[in-house]
Every structure is written in structure tokens, then in C-alpha cells.
Tab-separated table of C-alpha atoms and ligand atoms in Angstrom:
chain	number	residue	atom	x	y	z
S	1	MET	CA	0.000	0.000	0.000
S	2	LYS	CA	1.242	3.503	-0.841
S	3	GLU	CA	1.226	6.213	1.813
S	4	SER	CA	0.223	8.849	-0.750
S	5	ILE	CA	-0.709	9.042	-4.428
S	6	LEU	CA	2.595	10.897	-4.849
S	7	ASP	CA	4.418	7.654	-4.046
S	8	ALA	CA	2.830	6.156	-7.172
S	9	VAL	CA	4.916	8.226	-9.619
S	10	GLY	CA	6.603	5.900	-12.119
S	11	THR	CA	5.838	4.508	-15.581
S	12	PRO	CA	6.405	1.465	-17.813
S	13	LEU	CA	8.901	1.286	-20.686
S	14	VAL	CA	7.063	-0.195	-23.660
S	15	SER	CA	8.465	-1.485	-26.933
S	16	VAL	CA	6.799	0.269	-29.915
S	17	ARG	CA	6.915	-0.013	-33.725
S	18	SER	CA	10.557	-0.250	-34.754
S	19	PRO	CA	12.442	-0.707	-38.027
S	20	GLU	CA	14.035	-4.091	-38.659
S	21	GLY	CA	17.269	-4.495	-36.725
S	22	ALA	CA	16.500	-1.987	-33.970
S	23	THR	CA	14.194	-1.537	-30.986
S	24	VAL	CA	12.360	1.646	-30.041
S	25	ALA	CA	11.011	1.720	-26.479
S	26	ALA	CA	8.940	4.498	-24.911
S	27	LYS	CA	8.348	5.638	-21.337
S	28	VAL	CA	4.568	5.972	-21.297
S	29	GLU	CA	4.296	8.870	-18.860
S	30	ALA	CA	0.488	8.935	-18.886
S	31	PHE	CA	0.727	6.263	-16.176
S	32	ASN	CA	1.790	8.874	-13.595
S	33	PRO	CA	-0.912	9.964	-11.087
S	34	GLY	CA	-1.523	13.316	-12.820
S	35	GLY	CA	-1.268	11.711	-16.262
S	36	SER	CA	2.012	13.188	-17.507
S	37	ALA	CA	5.801	13.322	-17.110
S	38	LYS	CA	5.333	16.615	-15.279
S	39	ASP	CA	4.307	14.914	-12.036
S	40	ARG	CA	7.999	14.201	-11.560
S	41	PRO	CA	9.301	17.815	-11.633
S	42	ALA	CA	6.162	19.104	-9.876
S	43	LEU	CA	6.836	16.878	-6.866
S	44	ALA	CA	10.593	17.484	-6.942
S	45	MET	CA	10.222	21.283	-7.124
S	46	VAL	CA	7.747	21.334	-4.218
S	47	GLU	CA	10.017	19.105	-2.112
S	48	ALA	CA	13.060	21.280	-2.901
S	49	ALA	CA	11.146	24.450	-1.924
S	50	GLU	CA	9.942	22.800	1.305
S	51	GLU	CA	13.476	21.732	2.185
S	52	ALA	CA	14.789	25.243	1.491
S	53	GLY	CA	12.103	26.655	3.826
S	54	GLU	CA	10.596	28.651	0.930
S	55	LEU	CA	7.270	26.820	0.916
S	56	GLU	CA	5.288	26.416	4.114
S	57	PRO	CA	1.758	25.292	5.047
S	58	GLY	CA	-0.747	27.980	4.008
S	59	ASP	CA	1.361	29.159	1.065
S	60	ARG	CA	0.121	29.425	-2.500
S	61	ILE	CA	1.966	27.906	-5.445
S	62	VAL	CA	1.778	30.156	-8.545
S	63	GLU	CA	3.057	28.843	-11.874
S	64	PRO	CA	2.866	29.821	-15.546
S	65	THR	CA	2.533	26.635	-17.592
S	66	SER	CA	1.183	25.341	-20.862
S	67	GLY	CA	-0.727	22.731	-18.901
S	68	ASN	CA	0.920	19.554	-17.765
S	69	THR	CA	3.099	21.166	-15.098
S	70	GLY	CA	-0.030	22.910	-13.862
S	71	ILE	CA	-1.861	19.610	-13.561
S	72	GLY	CA	1.162	18.028	-11.850
S	73	LEU	CA	1.393	20.946	-9.401
S	74	ALA	CA	-2.361	20.854	-8.793
S	75	VAL	CA	-2.027	17.164	-7.869
S	76	VAL	CA	0.938	17.803	-5.549
S	77	ALA	CA	-0.710	20.902	-4.006
S	78	ALA	CA	-3.880	18.902	-3.297
S	79	ALA	CA	-1.978	15.984	-1.768
S	80	ARG	CA	0.294	18.276	0.297
S	81	GLY	CA	-2.290	20.894	1.329
S	82	TYR	CA	-1.207	24.020	-0.590
S	83	ASP	CA	-3.287	26.555	-2.513
S	84	CYS	CA	-2.417	26.683	-6.196
S	85	THR	CA	-2.876	29.236	-9.004
S	86	ILE	CA	-2.007	28.217	-12.546
S	87	VAL	CA	-1.494	30.837	-15.264
S	88	MET	CA	-2.012	29.396	-18.720
S	89	PRO	CA	-2.385	30.639	-22.325
S	90	GLU	CA	-6.055	30.371	-23.303
S	91	SER	CA	-5.008	28.508	-26.483
S	92	LYS	CA	-4.317	25.312	-24.520
S	93	SER	CA	-6.859	22.503	-24.488
S	94	PRO	CA	-9.999	22.774	-22.290
S	95	GLU	CA	-9.263	19.319	-20.829
S	96	ARG	CA	-6.215	20.826	-19.137
S	97	ARG	CA	-8.277	23.612	-17.527
S	98	ARG	CA	-10.947	21.223	-16.290
S	99	LEU	CA	-8.388	18.854	-14.826
S	100	MET	CA	-6.646	21.608	-12.844
S	101	ALA	CA	-9.979	22.871	-11.561
S	102	ALA	CA	-10.957	19.307	-10.601
S	103	TYR	CA	-7.869	19.136	-8.373
S	104	GLY	CA	-8.942	22.414	-6.742
S	105	ALA	CA	-6.453	24.766	-8.414
S	106	ASP	CA	-7.375	28.348	-9.384
S	107	LEU	CA	-6.898	29.194	-13.022
S	108	GLU	CA	-5.848	32.459	-14.719
S	109	LEU	CA	-6.121	32.403	-18.502
S	110	VAL	CA	-4.107	34.898	-20.549
S	111	SER	CA	-4.275	35.783	-24.215
S	112	GLY	CA	-0.987	35.282	-26.060
S	113	GLU	CA	1.512	32.547	-25.379
S	114	MET	CA	3.854	31.459	-22.597
S	115	GLU	CA	5.667	34.835	-22.364
S	116	SER	CA	2.369	36.500	-21.388
S	117	ALA	CA	1.656	33.742	-18.870
S	118	ARG	CA	5.088	34.227	-17.309
S	119	GLU	CA	4.593	38.000	-16.977
S	120	ARG	CA	1.174	37.566	-15.359
S	121	ALA	CA	2.481	34.924	-12.934
S	122	ASP	CA	5.334	37.266	-11.915
S	123	ARG	CA	2.818	40.029	-11.150
S	124	LEU	CA	0.639	37.661	-9.086
S	125	THR	CA	3.653	36.448	-7.107
S	126	GLU	CA	4.858	39.996	-6.383
S	127	ALA	CA	1.381	41.010	-5.161
S	128	ASP	CA	0.971	38.168	-2.615
S	129	GLU	CA	3.575	37.577	0.098
S	130	ASP	CA	2.442	33.961	0.580
S	131	ALA	CA	2.810	33.178	-3.117
S	132	VAL	CA	5.731	31.061	-4.252
S	133	GLN	CA	6.688	30.521	-7.881
S	134	LEU	CA	8.663	27.361	-8.558
S	135	GLY	CA	9.994	28.476	-11.955
S	136	GLN	CA	10.049	25.264	-13.981
S	137	PHE	CA	12.152	26.890	-16.731
S	138	GLU	CA	15.025	27.687	-14.333
S	139	ASN	CA	14.521	25.330	-11.390
S	140	PRO	CA	17.289	22.670	-11.246
S	141	ALA	CA	14.891	20.360	-9.347
S	142	ASN	CA	12.981	19.976	-12.636
S	143	ALA	CA	15.880	18.274	-14.436
S	144	GLU	CA	17.028	16.514	-11.246
S	145	ALA	CA	13.643	14.808	-11.005
S	146	HIS	CA	14.284	13.142	-14.373
S	147	TYR	CA	17.887	12.349	-13.411
S	148	ARG	CA	16.707	10.602	-10.230
S	149	THR	CA	13.504	8.950	-11.465
S	150	THR	CA	12.939	8.754	-15.263
S	151	ALA	CA	16.527	7.720	-16.013
S	152	GLU	CA	16.810	5.341	-13.035
S	153	GLU	CA	13.606	3.609	-14.119
S	154	ILE	CA	14.959	3.264	-17.672
S	155	LEU	CA	18.219	1.752	-16.395
S	156	ASP	CA	16.214	-0.844	-14.532
S	157	GLN	CA	13.703	-1.462	-17.351
S	158	VAL	CA	16.196	-2.074	-20.190
S	159	GLU	CA	17.235	-5.223	-18.296
S	160	GLY	CA	20.926	-4.977	-19.087
S	161	ARG	CA	20.638	-3.747	-22.691
S	162	GLU	CA	22.736	-0.799	-23.757
S	163	VAL	CA	20.833	2.357	-24.746
S	164	ASP	CA	22.208	3.694	-28.056
S	165	ALA	CA	20.055	6.813	-28.356
S	166	LEU	CA	17.749	8.906	-26.188
S	167	VAL	CA	15.124	10.897	-28.104
S	168	ALA	CA	12.969	13.468	-26.281
S	169	GLY	CA	10.844	16.522	-27.004
S	170	VAL	CA	11.966	19.804	-25.471
S	171	GLY	CA	9.885	22.310	-23.539
S	172	THR	CA	11.710	23.417	-20.390
S	173	GLY	CA	14.433	20.914	-21.301
S	174	GLY	CA	14.031	19.184	-17.922
S	175	THR	CA	13.230	15.775	-19.385
S	176	ILE	CA	16.099	15.586	-21.851
S	177	THR	CA	18.700	17.274	-19.613
S	178	GLY	CA	17.984	15.155	-16.538
S	179	THR	CA	17.445	11.852	-18.300
S	180	ALA	CA	20.395	12.210	-20.691
S	181	SER	CA	22.792	13.259	-17.905
S	182	ARG	CA	22.107	10.085	-15.935
S	183	LEU	CA	21.970	7.703	-18.902
S	184	LEU	CA	25.253	9.067	-20.276
S	185	GLU	CA	26.943	8.026	-17.018
S	186	ALA	CA	25.921	4.444	-17.809
S	187	PHE	CA	26.229	4.653	-21.629
S	188	PRO	CA	28.870	7.277	-22.516
S	189	ASP	CA	28.492	6.627	-26.270
S	190	MET	CA	24.738	7.214	-26.282
S	191	THR	CA	23.442	9.742	-28.840
S	192	VAL	CA	21.108	12.411	-27.459
S	193	VAL	CA	18.463	13.685	-29.860
S	194	ALA	CA	16.188	16.645	-29.106
S	195	VAL	CA	12.809	16.923	-30.843
S	196	GLU	CA	11.206	20.265	-31.664
S	197	PRO	CA	8.333	21.550	-33.833
S	198	GLU	CA	9.210	21.929	-37.520
S	199	GLU	CA	7.163	25.141	-37.393
S	200	ASN	CA	9.195	26.548	-34.454
S	201	PRO	CA	12.757	25.249	-34.871
S	202	VAL	CA	14.643	27.377	-32.329
S	203	LEU	CA	17.228	24.702	-31.479
S	204	SER	CA	18.049	23.815	-35.072
S	205	THR	CA	17.938	27.284	-36.670
S	206	GLY	CA	17.993	29.838	-33.854
S	207	GLU	CA	14.769	31.286	-35.312
S	208	SER	CA	11.455	30.942	-33.505
S	209	GLY	CA	8.144	30.516	-35.307
S	210	ASP	CA	4.487	29.776	-34.651
S	211	ASP	CA	3.395	26.264	-33.802
S	212	ASP	CA	0.330	24.619	-32.292
S	213	TYR	CA	2.052	21.940	-30.246
S	214	GLN	CA	1.023	21.882	-26.595
S	215	GLY	CA	4.023	21.517	-24.284
S	216	MET	CA	6.835	21.199	-26.788
S	217	GLY	CA	8.738	24.090	-28.417
S	218	PRO	CA	8.491	27.087	-26.071
S	219	GLY	CA	9.923	29.421	-28.753
S	220	PHE	CA	13.132	30.148	-26.796
S	221	VAL	CA	16.046	28.140	-25.418
S	222	SER	CA	15.236	27.421	-21.785
S	223	ASP	CA	17.913	28.124	-19.131
S	224	LEU	CA	17.456	24.574	-17.950
S	225	LEU	CA	18.279	22.943	-21.272
S	226	ASP	CA	21.901	21.777	-21.333
S	227	THR	CA	22.536	22.174	-25.065
S	228	ASP	CA	26.024	20.634	-24.668
S	229	LEU	CA	24.333	17.278	-24.140
S	230	LEU	CA	22.575	17.387	-27.516
S	231	ASP	CA	24.124	15.540	-30.456
S	232	GLU	CA	21.277	16.040	-32.911
S	233	VAL	CA	17.961	17.861	-33.286
S	234	GLU	CA	15.001	16.369	-35.159
S	235	THR	CA	12.136	18.592	-36.266
S	236	VAL	CA	8.666	17.110	-36.736
S	237	ALA	CA	5.679	18.827	-38.359
S	238	LEU	CA	2.533	18.861	-36.214
S	239	ALA	CA	0.507	17.069	-38.924
S	240	ASP	CA	3.016	14.173	-38.941
S	241	ALA	CA	3.044	13.988	-35.138
S	242	GLU	CA	-0.756	13.896	-35.014
S	243	ALA	CA	-0.936	11.193	-37.700
S	244	GLU	CA	1.489	9.164	-35.584
S	245	CYS	CA	-0.741	9.657	-32.498
S	246	ARG	CA	-3.636	8.150	-34.467
S	247	ARG	CA	-1.457	5.258	-35.651
S	248	LEU	CA	-0.175	4.546	-32.130
S	249	ALA	CA	-3.739	4.503	-30.803
S	250	ARG	CA	-5.205	2.345	-33.573
S	251	GLU	CA	-2.334	-0.049	-34.232
S	252	GLU	CA	-0.673	-0.289	-30.826
S	253	GLY	CA	-3.361	0.701	-28.303
S	254	ILE	CA	-1.197	3.545	-26.967
S	255	LEU	CA	-3.122	6.808	-26.559
S	256	VAL	CA	-0.693	9.735	-26.403
S	257	GLY	CA	-0.509	13.466	-27.080
S	258	GLN	CA	1.137	15.492	-29.837
S	259	SER	CA	4.668	15.703	-28.432
S	260	ALA	CA	4.674	11.916	-27.949
S	261	GLY	CA	3.636	11.517	-31.584
S	262	ALA	CA	6.587	13.738	-32.549
S	263	ALA	CA	8.948	11.756	-30.295
S	264	SER	CA	7.759	8.545	-31.928
S	265	VAL	CA	8.328	9.869	-35.478
S	266	ALA	CA	11.807	11.122	-34.551
S	267	SER	CA	12.705	7.890	-32.729
S	268	TYR	CA	11.787	5.790	-35.758
S	269	ARG	CA	14.033	7.979	-37.954
S	270	VAL	CA	16.932	7.643	-35.493
S	271	ALA	CA	16.361	3.878	-35.202
S	272	GLU	CA	16.381	3.527	-39.009
S	273	ARG	CA	19.742	5.303	-39.144
S	274	ILE	CA	21.390	3.013	-36.577
S	275	ALA	CA	19.517	-0.243	-37.323
S	276	ALA	CA	21.570	-3.401	-37.841
S	277	PRO	CA	19.243	-5.665	-39.897
S	278	ASP	CA	22.112	-8.112	-40.503
S	279	LEU	CA	22.285	-8.994	-36.820
S	280	ASP	CA	19.907	-11.677	-35.681
S	281	CYS	CA	18.426	-9.403	-33.009
S	282	PRO	CA	15.886	-10.910	-30.614
S	283	GLU	CA	12.449	-9.528	-31.455
S	284	GLY	CA	10.464	-8.762	-28.308
S	285	PRO	CA	11.422	-8.467	-24.615
S	286	GLU	CA	10.570	-12.149	-23.993
S	287	ASP	CA	12.942	-13.206	-26.777
S	288	TRP	CA	15.602	-10.912	-25.314
S	289	ARG	CA	15.248	-12.462	-21.881
S	290	GLU	CA	15.514	-15.966	-23.338
S	291	THR	CA	18.593	-15.089	-25.389
S	292	ALA	CA	20.278	-13.524	-22.390
S	293	ALA	CA	19.510	-16.599	-20.281
S	294	THR	CA	20.753	-19.138	-22.831
S	295	ASP	CA	23.896	-17.662	-24.347
S	296	GLY	CA	24.433	-14.448	-22.397
S	297	GLY	CA	23.450	-12.681	-25.581
S	298	ALA	CA	26.936	-12.867	-27.045
S	299	GLU	CA	26.242	-15.435	-29.758
S	300	ARG	CA	23.514	-13.456	-31.444
S	301	GLY	CA	25.326	-10.158	-31.077
S	302	ARG	CA	22.770	-9.157	-28.468
S	303	ASP	CA	24.870	-6.281	-27.179
S	304	ASP	CA	25.184	-4.792	-30.662
S	305	CYS	CA	21.452	-4.638	-31.343
S	306	PRO	CA	20.493	-0.947	-31.377
S	307	LEU	CA	18.062	0.378	-28.768
S	308	VAL	CA	16.423	3.799	-28.924
S	309	VAL	CA	14.640	5.014	-25.799
S	310	THR	CA	12.122	7.830	-25.961
S	311	VAL	CA	9.594	9.570	-23.731
S	312	PHE	CA	5.848	9.863	-24.439
S	313	PRO	CA	5.032	12.831	-22.136
S	314	ASP	CA	1.241	12.617	-21.800
S	315	SER	CA	-2.035	10.941	-22.712
S	316	GLY	CA	-4.122	11.492	-25.824
S	317	GLU	CA	-7.174	11.933	-23.573
S	318	ARG	CA	-5.867	15.441	-22.941
S	319	TYR	CA	-6.425	16.293	-26.639
S	320	LEU	CA	-9.777	14.702	-27.449
S	321	SER	CA	-11.535	18.067	-27.862
S	322	THR	CA	-8.954	19.219	-30.397
S	323	GLY	CA	-10.162	16.587	-32.870
S	324	LEU	CA	-6.739	14.930	-32.871
S	325	PHE	CA	-8.183	11.418	-33.093
S	326	GLU	CA	-10.927	12.139	-35.623
H	401	LIG	C1	3.005	17.431	-23.582
H	401	LIG	C2	4.402	17.840	-23.296
H	401	LIG	N1	5.381	17.384	-24.070
H	401	LIG	C3	6.666	17.729	-23.877
H	401	LIG	C4	7.031	18.574	-22.862
H	401	LIG	C5	8.476	18.944	-22.713
H	401	LIG	O1	9.077	18.483	-21.529
H	401	LIG	P1	10.203	19.310	-20.806
H	401	LIG	O2	9.570	20.546	-20.233
H	401	LIG	O3	10.710	18.423	-19.724
H	401	LIG	O4	11.251	19.664	-21.800
H	401	LIG	C6	6.043	19.074	-22.029
H	401	LIG	C7	6.358	20.019	-20.982
H	401	LIG	O5	5.505	20.678	-20.430
H	401	LIG	C8	4.698	18.700	-22.241
H	401	LIG	O6	3.698	19.168	-21.469
């Protein structure tokens, strides 16, 4: 039995469609209590603020967010007894608003994008002495959460296989920075691939643009993103990401949001580039386990079979009203 819902953070690593001679596996983050990867940084940032004496009973958490961090913080605030105000661009899906309200958070909607939400949140924090902003774009606890949890879970879940590439969408950069830092300690030759909107390719071109992704591609390079870790950047058009969401749902029974669709498209491309179809790679996890048990994997070149790990940040349920699955 868990003491609190917050002790239930953690997700499965699931093998998904892969080219011949390679495996792509995804952390399906919708399994977290608040339904996204953002439960991890939300909890870690609250714990860090509590430990630093910055957040005390009766305080109010104020945060500008495109949605998932808000839901994660609303979950943590409810479980830990804090008030919570989320400032969000009105362009984000209504499911997000309703979820935050369901957890008891107050909502401030702003016109414009994340910059406007950040300005409004700063004003709210200045005006209320009990208000604390956790600052997901600068807060090191955001990336640390992925270093300590997402990456550790992956290390356990690959069951001894070497990870050849990590592919992840970038918003604050917390997921890719934290997860890559830890995995590189175990697999120093691993390639780190960032994913961003084709319509807003700040990392690949330095130029921002307009995109309709929710959560990925903030339009600037976040302070938290350690660009030195990145070997490559893949851009994915929203239409391709959404088509992949529909395919994942219909062919694999995995219901995920837009940035997961983009991560899946990019992971397949990376896997195609490093695939080794000539190796007799075991097919599914069961086959892998058997091979490892019988010949230690050496005979079939088990250790050379390429593995790409990616992160599916949230559930497709969060996008139903956008028509994504129609
Ligand atoms: C749906 C979705 N995808 C991707 C991301 C990017 O994750 P990170 O902020 O860790 O870079 C976020 C972040 O909010 C998100 O909500």
C-alpha cells in the first residue's frame, strides 16, 4: 500500500513499432498519477522548496505553464495541502483547464503565449507575500527529477541492454537534460536527440516561429536545457506527429498526445539510421530475456542490437476536444 498518491509516480517502458534491426522503447508517462511526465518535476520542485524553507503550510503555489506542469502541481498541491494558481495561455486545451480545476487549483487564462503567462504569474507572485513561484524553466529540481527517477527507471527497465540513443521533445528541457545526464553516465556513447516543432525550430535554426504543439517548443532556449548534451535535433511537423498519435492509438493501443507523436516519429528515424538488420536481433522483450539466459546474448550479437529510448510525455485523452483522433 502507498502512503500517498505521490508515491505512485513511475511509468512502464514499452516497446513500440521499430524498423528491422533496432528496438524503439517508450516511457509511457500517462501512467503517472496526474497523467504526464510533469508529475515528476512538480513533486521534486515542491520538495526542494519545502526543504529550502521557501514553501510552508498555508502558502500558494503560482506557476505559468502550458498545462501539464499545472496539472502536476495541482495534484501535488492537493496531496500536500497548498493553494495553487495556474497561469495558462487560453489557447491550450480545455481538458487541461478542467483537470486543474478538478484538483482544486485556481486558473488564470491569458491571451498570447507562454511569455504573457510568465509575466502575469510574476505580477501575481509579487502582489501576494504567501505566493511562491517554482519556476520550472530555471529550477534545477525539474531536471534533477528526471535524473533521479525517469533515467533510473529506464536503467532498470532495459534489463541490461545498452541504450544507443535517447530521443525526447523539449519544452523546459528538464526531461532531456535530466534523463540524458544520468543515462550518459551508464552509456557514454549514447546519442542524445532533441525533438522540436518543424514550425518553431529554435534549437536547429535559432529562429522561432508559430506552432500549435502543446508543451513542446516554447519558442526560446530554456535556461534549464543543457545544449552541450545534444548531439542532434530532429524537427517534426505537427501534422506528422498527429498522424502518428492516431497510428499509435489504432495499431498499438497507446493513446498519447502530440509531443509523444513527434517523439515517436523522430525515434523511428533515429532507429532507421542506426539499425543493424544483418544482426539476428531478438524480437520482443521475452525473446531478449531468453537469449540472455541461454547464451548471455553474445552469440547473437545481443549487445550490438540498437536500442532507442524515448519519452511519451502525456495521454491522448488530454487532446480529445482538439479533434486529434478524428
Ligand atoms: C506534452 C508535453 N510534451 C513535452 C514537454 C516537454 O518536456 P520538458 O519541459 O521536460 O522539456 C512538455 C512540458 O511541459 C509537455 O507538457
